[in-house]
Coordinates of C-alpha atoms and ligand atoms in Angstrom, one line a residue:
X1 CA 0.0 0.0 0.0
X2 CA 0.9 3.7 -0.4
X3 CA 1.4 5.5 3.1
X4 CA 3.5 8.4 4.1
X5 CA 6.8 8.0 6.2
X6 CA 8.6 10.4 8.4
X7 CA 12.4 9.3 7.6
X8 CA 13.8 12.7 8.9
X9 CA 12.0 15.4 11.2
X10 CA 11.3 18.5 9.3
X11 CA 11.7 16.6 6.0
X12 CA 8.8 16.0 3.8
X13 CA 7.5 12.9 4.4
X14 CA 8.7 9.9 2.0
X15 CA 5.5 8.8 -0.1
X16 CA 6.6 4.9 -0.3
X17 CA 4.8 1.2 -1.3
X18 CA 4.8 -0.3 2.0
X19 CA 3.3 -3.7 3.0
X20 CA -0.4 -3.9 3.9
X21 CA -1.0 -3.9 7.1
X22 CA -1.8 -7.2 9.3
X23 CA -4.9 -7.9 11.0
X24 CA -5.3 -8.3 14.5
X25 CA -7.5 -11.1 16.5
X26 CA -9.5 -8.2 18.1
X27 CA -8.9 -5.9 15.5
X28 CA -10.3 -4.7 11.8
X29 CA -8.4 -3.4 9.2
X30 CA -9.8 -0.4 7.5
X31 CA -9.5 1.6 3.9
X32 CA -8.8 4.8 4.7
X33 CA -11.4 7.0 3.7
X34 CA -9.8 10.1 5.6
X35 CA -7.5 11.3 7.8
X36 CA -7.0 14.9 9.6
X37 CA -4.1 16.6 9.9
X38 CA -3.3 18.0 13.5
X39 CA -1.4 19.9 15.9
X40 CA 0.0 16.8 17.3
X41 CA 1.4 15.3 13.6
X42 CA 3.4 18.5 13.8
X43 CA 4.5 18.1 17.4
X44 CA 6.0 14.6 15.9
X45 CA 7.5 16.3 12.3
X46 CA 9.2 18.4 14.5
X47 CA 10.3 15.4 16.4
X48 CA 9.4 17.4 20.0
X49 CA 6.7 14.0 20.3
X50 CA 8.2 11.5 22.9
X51 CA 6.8 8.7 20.7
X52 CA 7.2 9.5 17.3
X53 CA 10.4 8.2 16.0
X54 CA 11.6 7.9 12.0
X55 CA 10.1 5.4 10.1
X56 CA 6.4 6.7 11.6
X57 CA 3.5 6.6 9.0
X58 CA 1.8 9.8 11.2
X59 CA -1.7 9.9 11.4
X60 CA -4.5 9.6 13.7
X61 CA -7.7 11.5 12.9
X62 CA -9.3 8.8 10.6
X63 CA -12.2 7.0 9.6
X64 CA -12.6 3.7 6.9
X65 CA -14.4 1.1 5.9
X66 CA -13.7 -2.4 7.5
X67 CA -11.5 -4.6 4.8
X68 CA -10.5 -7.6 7.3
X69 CA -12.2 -8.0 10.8
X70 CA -10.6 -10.3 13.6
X71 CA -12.7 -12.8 14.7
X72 CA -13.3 -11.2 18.3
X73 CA -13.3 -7.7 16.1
X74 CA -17.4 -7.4 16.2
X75 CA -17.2 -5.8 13.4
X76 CA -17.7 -6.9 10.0
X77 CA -16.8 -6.4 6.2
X78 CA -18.0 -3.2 4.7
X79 CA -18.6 -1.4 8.1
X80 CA -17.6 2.1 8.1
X81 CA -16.1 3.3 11.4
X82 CA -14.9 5.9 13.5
X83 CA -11.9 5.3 16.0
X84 CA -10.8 7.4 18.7
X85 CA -7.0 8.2 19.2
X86 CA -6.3 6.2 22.0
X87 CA -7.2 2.4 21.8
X88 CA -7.8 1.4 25.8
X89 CA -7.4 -2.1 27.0
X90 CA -11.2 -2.4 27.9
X91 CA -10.1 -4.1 31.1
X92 CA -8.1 -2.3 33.6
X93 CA -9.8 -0.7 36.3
X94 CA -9.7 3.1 34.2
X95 CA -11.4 1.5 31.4
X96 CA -13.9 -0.7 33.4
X97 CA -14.8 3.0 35.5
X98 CA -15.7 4.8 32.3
X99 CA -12.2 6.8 32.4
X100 CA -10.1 4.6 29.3
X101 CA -8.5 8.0 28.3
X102 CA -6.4 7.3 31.6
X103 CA -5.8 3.9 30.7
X104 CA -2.5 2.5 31.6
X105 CA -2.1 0.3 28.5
X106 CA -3.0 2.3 25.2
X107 CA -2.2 1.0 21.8
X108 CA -1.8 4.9 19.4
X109 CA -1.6 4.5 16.1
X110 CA 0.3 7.1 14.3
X111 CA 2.5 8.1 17.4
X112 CA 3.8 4.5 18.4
X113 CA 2.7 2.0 15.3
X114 CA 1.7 2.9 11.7
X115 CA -1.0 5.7 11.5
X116 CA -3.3 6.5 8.6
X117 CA -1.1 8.6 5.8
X118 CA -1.5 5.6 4.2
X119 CA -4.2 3.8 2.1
X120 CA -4.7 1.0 4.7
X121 CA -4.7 0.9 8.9
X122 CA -4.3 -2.1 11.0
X123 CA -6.6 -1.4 14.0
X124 CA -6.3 -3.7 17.3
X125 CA -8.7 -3.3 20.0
X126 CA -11.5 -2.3 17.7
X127 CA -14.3 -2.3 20.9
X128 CA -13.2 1.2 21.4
X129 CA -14.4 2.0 17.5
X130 CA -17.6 3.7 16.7
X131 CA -19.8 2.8 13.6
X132 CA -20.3 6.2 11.5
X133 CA -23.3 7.5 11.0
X134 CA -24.9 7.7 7.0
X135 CA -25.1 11.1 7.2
X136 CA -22.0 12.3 8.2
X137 CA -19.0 13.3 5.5
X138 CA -15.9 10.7 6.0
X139 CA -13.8 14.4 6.1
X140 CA -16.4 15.4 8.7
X141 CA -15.9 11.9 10.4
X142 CA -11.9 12.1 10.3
X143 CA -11.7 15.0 12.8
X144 CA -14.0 13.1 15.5
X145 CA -10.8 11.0 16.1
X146 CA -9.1 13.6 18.0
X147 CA -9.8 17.6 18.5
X148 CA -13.4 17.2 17.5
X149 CA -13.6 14.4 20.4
X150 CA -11.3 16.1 22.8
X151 CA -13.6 19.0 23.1
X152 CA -16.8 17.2 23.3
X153 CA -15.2 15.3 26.6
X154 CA -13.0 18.3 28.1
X155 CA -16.6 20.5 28.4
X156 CA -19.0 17.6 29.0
X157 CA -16.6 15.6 31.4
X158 CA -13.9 17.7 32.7
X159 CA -15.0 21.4 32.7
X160 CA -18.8 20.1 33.1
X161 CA -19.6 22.9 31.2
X162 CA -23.4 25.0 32.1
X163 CA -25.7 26.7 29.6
X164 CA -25.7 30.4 30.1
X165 CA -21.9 30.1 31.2
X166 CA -19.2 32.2 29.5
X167 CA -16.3 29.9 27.7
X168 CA -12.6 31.5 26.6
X169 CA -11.8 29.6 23.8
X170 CA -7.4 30.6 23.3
X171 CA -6.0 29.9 20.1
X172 CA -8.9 29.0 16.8
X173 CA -7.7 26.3 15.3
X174 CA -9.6 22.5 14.9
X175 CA -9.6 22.3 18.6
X176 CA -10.8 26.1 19.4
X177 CA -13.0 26.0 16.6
X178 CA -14.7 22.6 17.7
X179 CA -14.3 24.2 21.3
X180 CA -16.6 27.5 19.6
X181 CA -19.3 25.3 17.9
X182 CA -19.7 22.7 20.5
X183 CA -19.8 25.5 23.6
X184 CA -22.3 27.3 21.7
X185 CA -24.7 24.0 21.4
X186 CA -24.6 23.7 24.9
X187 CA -26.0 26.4 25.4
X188 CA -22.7 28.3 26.6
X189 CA -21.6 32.0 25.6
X190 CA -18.1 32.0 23.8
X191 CA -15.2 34.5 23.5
X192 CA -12.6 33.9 20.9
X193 CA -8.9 34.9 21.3
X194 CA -6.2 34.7 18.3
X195 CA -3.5 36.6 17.1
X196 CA -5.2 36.0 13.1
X197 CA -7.8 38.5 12.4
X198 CA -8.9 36.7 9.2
X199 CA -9.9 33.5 12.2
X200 CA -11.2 36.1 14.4
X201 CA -13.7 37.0 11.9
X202 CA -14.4 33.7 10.9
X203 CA -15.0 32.7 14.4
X204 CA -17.4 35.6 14.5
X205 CA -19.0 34.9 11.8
X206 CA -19.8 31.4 13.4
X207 CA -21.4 32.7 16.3
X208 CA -18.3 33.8 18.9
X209 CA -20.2 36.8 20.7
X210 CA -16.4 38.6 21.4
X211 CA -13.5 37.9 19.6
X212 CA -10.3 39.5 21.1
X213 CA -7.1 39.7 19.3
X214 CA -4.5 38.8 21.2
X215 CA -1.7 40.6 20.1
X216 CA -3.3 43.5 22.7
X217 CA -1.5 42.0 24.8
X218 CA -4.1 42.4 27.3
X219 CA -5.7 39.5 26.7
X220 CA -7.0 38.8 30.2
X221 CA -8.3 41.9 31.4
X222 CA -10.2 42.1 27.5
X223 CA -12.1 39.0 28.9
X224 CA -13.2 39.8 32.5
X225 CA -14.6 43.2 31.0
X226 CA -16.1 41.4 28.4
X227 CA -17.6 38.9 30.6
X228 CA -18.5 41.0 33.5
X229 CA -16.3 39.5 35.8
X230 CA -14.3 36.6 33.7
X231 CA -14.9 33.5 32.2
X232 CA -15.9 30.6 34.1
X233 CA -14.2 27.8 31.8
X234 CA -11.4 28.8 29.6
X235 CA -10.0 26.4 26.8
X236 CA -6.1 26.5 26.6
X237 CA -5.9 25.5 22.4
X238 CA -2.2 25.4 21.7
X239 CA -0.4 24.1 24.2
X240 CA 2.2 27.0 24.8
X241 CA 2.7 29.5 28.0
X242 CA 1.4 32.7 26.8
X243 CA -2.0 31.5 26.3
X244 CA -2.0 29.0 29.2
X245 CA -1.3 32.3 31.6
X246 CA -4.0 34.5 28.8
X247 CA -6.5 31.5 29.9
X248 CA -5.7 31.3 34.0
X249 CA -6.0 34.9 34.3
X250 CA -9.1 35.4 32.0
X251 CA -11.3 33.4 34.5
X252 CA -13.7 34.6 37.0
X253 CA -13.3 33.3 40.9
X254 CA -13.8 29.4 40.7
X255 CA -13.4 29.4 37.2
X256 CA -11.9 25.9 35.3
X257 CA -9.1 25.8 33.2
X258 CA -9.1 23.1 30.6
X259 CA -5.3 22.1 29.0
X260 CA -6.7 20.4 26.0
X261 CA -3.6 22.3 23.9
X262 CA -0.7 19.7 24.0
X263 CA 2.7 21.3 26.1
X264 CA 5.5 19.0 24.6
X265 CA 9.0 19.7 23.8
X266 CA 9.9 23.1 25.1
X267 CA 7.4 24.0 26.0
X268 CA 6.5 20.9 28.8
X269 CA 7.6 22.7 31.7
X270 CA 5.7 26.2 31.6
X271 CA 5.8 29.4 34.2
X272 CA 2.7 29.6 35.0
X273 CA 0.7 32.3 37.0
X274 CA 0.0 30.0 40.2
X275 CA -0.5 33.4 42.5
X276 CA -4.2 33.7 40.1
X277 CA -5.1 29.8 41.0
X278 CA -4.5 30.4 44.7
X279 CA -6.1 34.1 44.6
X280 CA -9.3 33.0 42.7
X281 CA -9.5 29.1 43.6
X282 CA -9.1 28.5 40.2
X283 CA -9.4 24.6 38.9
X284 CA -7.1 22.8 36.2
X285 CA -7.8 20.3 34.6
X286 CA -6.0 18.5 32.1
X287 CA -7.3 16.3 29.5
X288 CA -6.6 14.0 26.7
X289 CA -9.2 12.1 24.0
X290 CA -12.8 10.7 24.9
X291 CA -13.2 7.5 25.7
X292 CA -15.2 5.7 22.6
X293 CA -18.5 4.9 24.3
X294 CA -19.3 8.6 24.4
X295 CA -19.5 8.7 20.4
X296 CA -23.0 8.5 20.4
X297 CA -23.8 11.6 22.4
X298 CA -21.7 13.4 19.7
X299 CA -22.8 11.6 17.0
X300 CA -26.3 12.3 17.8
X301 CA -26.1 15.9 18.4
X302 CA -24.6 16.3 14.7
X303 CA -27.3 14.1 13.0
X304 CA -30.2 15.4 14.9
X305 CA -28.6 18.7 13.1
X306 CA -28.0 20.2 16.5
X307 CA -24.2 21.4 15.8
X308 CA -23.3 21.9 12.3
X309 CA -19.1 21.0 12.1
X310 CA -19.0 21.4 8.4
X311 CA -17.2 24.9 9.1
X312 CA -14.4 22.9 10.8
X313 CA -12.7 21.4 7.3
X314 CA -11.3 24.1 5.6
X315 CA -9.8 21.9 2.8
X316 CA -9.4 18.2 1.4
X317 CA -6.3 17.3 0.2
X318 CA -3.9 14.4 -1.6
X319 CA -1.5 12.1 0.7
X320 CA 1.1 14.0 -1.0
X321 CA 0.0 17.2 0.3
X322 CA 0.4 16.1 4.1
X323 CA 4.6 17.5 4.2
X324 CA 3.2 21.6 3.0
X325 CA -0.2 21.1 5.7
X326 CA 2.1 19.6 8.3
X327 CA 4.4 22.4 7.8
X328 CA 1.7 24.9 7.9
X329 CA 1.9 24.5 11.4
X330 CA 4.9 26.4 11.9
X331 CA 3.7 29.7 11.5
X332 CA 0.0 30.9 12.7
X333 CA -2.7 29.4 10.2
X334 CA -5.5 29.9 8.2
X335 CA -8.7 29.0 9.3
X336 CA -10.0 25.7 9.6
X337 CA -8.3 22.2 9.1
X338 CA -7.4 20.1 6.6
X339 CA -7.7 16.5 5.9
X340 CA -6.4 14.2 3.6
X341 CA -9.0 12.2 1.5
X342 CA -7.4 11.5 -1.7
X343 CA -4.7 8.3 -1.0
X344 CA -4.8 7.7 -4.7
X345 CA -1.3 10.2 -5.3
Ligands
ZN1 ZN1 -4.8 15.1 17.1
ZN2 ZN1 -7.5 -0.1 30.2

């Protein structure tokens, strides 16, 4: 099959014929029908991801159709399917409570075995997949692997988010965009902050009541005024300090801080403002993925036509497109995300 290797971090990635991928006793193997590009590829092209080594096919936003099926799979032939990033055990006491995002025993494909650059993926542990819906797009679908997912727990589960509550949503990208759209079905209020005016319009435009442009550099004080006293979550989108302190300090007394944003590399060890958390009994939480069996409460908010995520994908593109999106993330981006749905070239 075709896939797309990292041989060399910062190097486009080598578009090679690789074998096909073998099937596991409790897993499927699907044809990739699409497959998101995110901030967490990049974090591994960069090589600042502590699993991504050369020789990684990246890639792990995705969605297929089932080609092979293991025989304790419970899936069959011709089943199109949605998986979630991390692939729990379904056994240890995390997964058995409900909480598999904190299981101890996670299998990730495209971070520690072959992702989904490529025209096929071998899937083990396919109880944590999802079937996907008729009528939602496979490019749709590819982003409710990871940031699309990672939002709908962080606000259900960790933030417990309220209607009539005000969110910070820091940095617009696939995460604070699906952090904007989500917030705003739950019946939350939702203030933007980017340093792009072209996404601080666009986030308007999708129904952001404030949009503040961060290179004010008064960020946090913008918000409380806005709000009337703060935010009472705030999403931290990017994984970096300046935004992680823009989100602590934005918050009103007994406000939650979510760290969906991923701090790797050099930026894994942040200053951050602890005097605010003690002064305004802030909560952080951190947060990674949703555990699969809350697909359908996603799922059924987007075909009962409750949240419309269509503004999310900003572009489909070729396999061989992947090295210029991954890339992209260097430098601040345009709106939206893309993902790759053409494995043909
Ligand atoms: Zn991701
Ligand atoms: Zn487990």
């Amino acid at each position: 099959m075709r896939a797309a290797v990292l041989r060399n971090y910062r190097e486009a990635l080598s578009l090679e014929s690789v074998p096909d991928p073998a099937c596991e006793e409790d897993g499927v193997v699907l044809r990739v029908l699409a497959c998101g590009v995110c901030r967490s590829d990049w974090h591994g092209w960069v090589g600042e991801h502590p699993r991504v080594k050369p020789g990684q096919i990246p890639g792990h936003e995705y969605c297929g159709e089932v080609v092979a099926a293991g025989p304790s799979s419970g899936w069959q032939l011709g089943d199109r399917l949605i998986a979630p990033f991390i692939l729990s055990c379904g056994s240890c006491p995390s997964c058995r409570a409900g909480a598999s995002t904190t299981c101890g025993d996670q299998r990730l494909p495209g971070f520690a075995e072959p992702g989904a650059f490529a025209e096929y993926i071998a899937v083990p542990r396919a109880h944590n997949l999802a079937p996907l819906p008729e009528g939602i797009s496979a490019a749709l679908a590819a982003g409710l692997g990871c940031r699309v997912t990672t939002v709908w727990h962080a606000l259900t589960d960790r933030a417990a988010l309220a209607p009539g509550e005000w969110v910070a949503v820091h940095g617009t990208g696939g995460i604070g965009l699906s952090a904007l759209l989500l917030a705003q079905a739950m019946g939350a209020r939702v203030v933007v902050v980017d340093v792009v005016p072209e996404k601080l319009a666009h986030a308007r435009a999708l129904g952001a009541e404030a949009a503040v442009d961060a290179r004010s550099g008064h960020v946090a004080q913008e918000i409380v005024d806005l709000t009337g006293g703060g935010a009472h979550v705030s999403v931290e989108a990017l994984g970096i300090e300046a935004t992680t302190n823009a989100s602590l300090e934005c918050l009103r007394p007994l406000g939650r801080h979510v760290q969906i944003g991923m701090p790797v590399g050099h930026t894994a060890h942040m200053r951050i403002n602890m005097s605010a958390v003690y002064q305004k009994n802030l909560a952080l939480y951190g947060t990674r993925g949703m555990p699969g069996w809350k697909y359908p409460s996603l799922l059924g908010l987007i075909t009962a036509g409750r949240v419309d995520l269509s503004p999310l994908i900003a572009r489909e593109v070729a396999l061989k497109d992947a090295s210029t999106e991954l890339a992209a993330f260097d430098g601040p981006t345009a709106p939206g995300v893309a993902v790759i749905t053409d494995f043909g070239n």
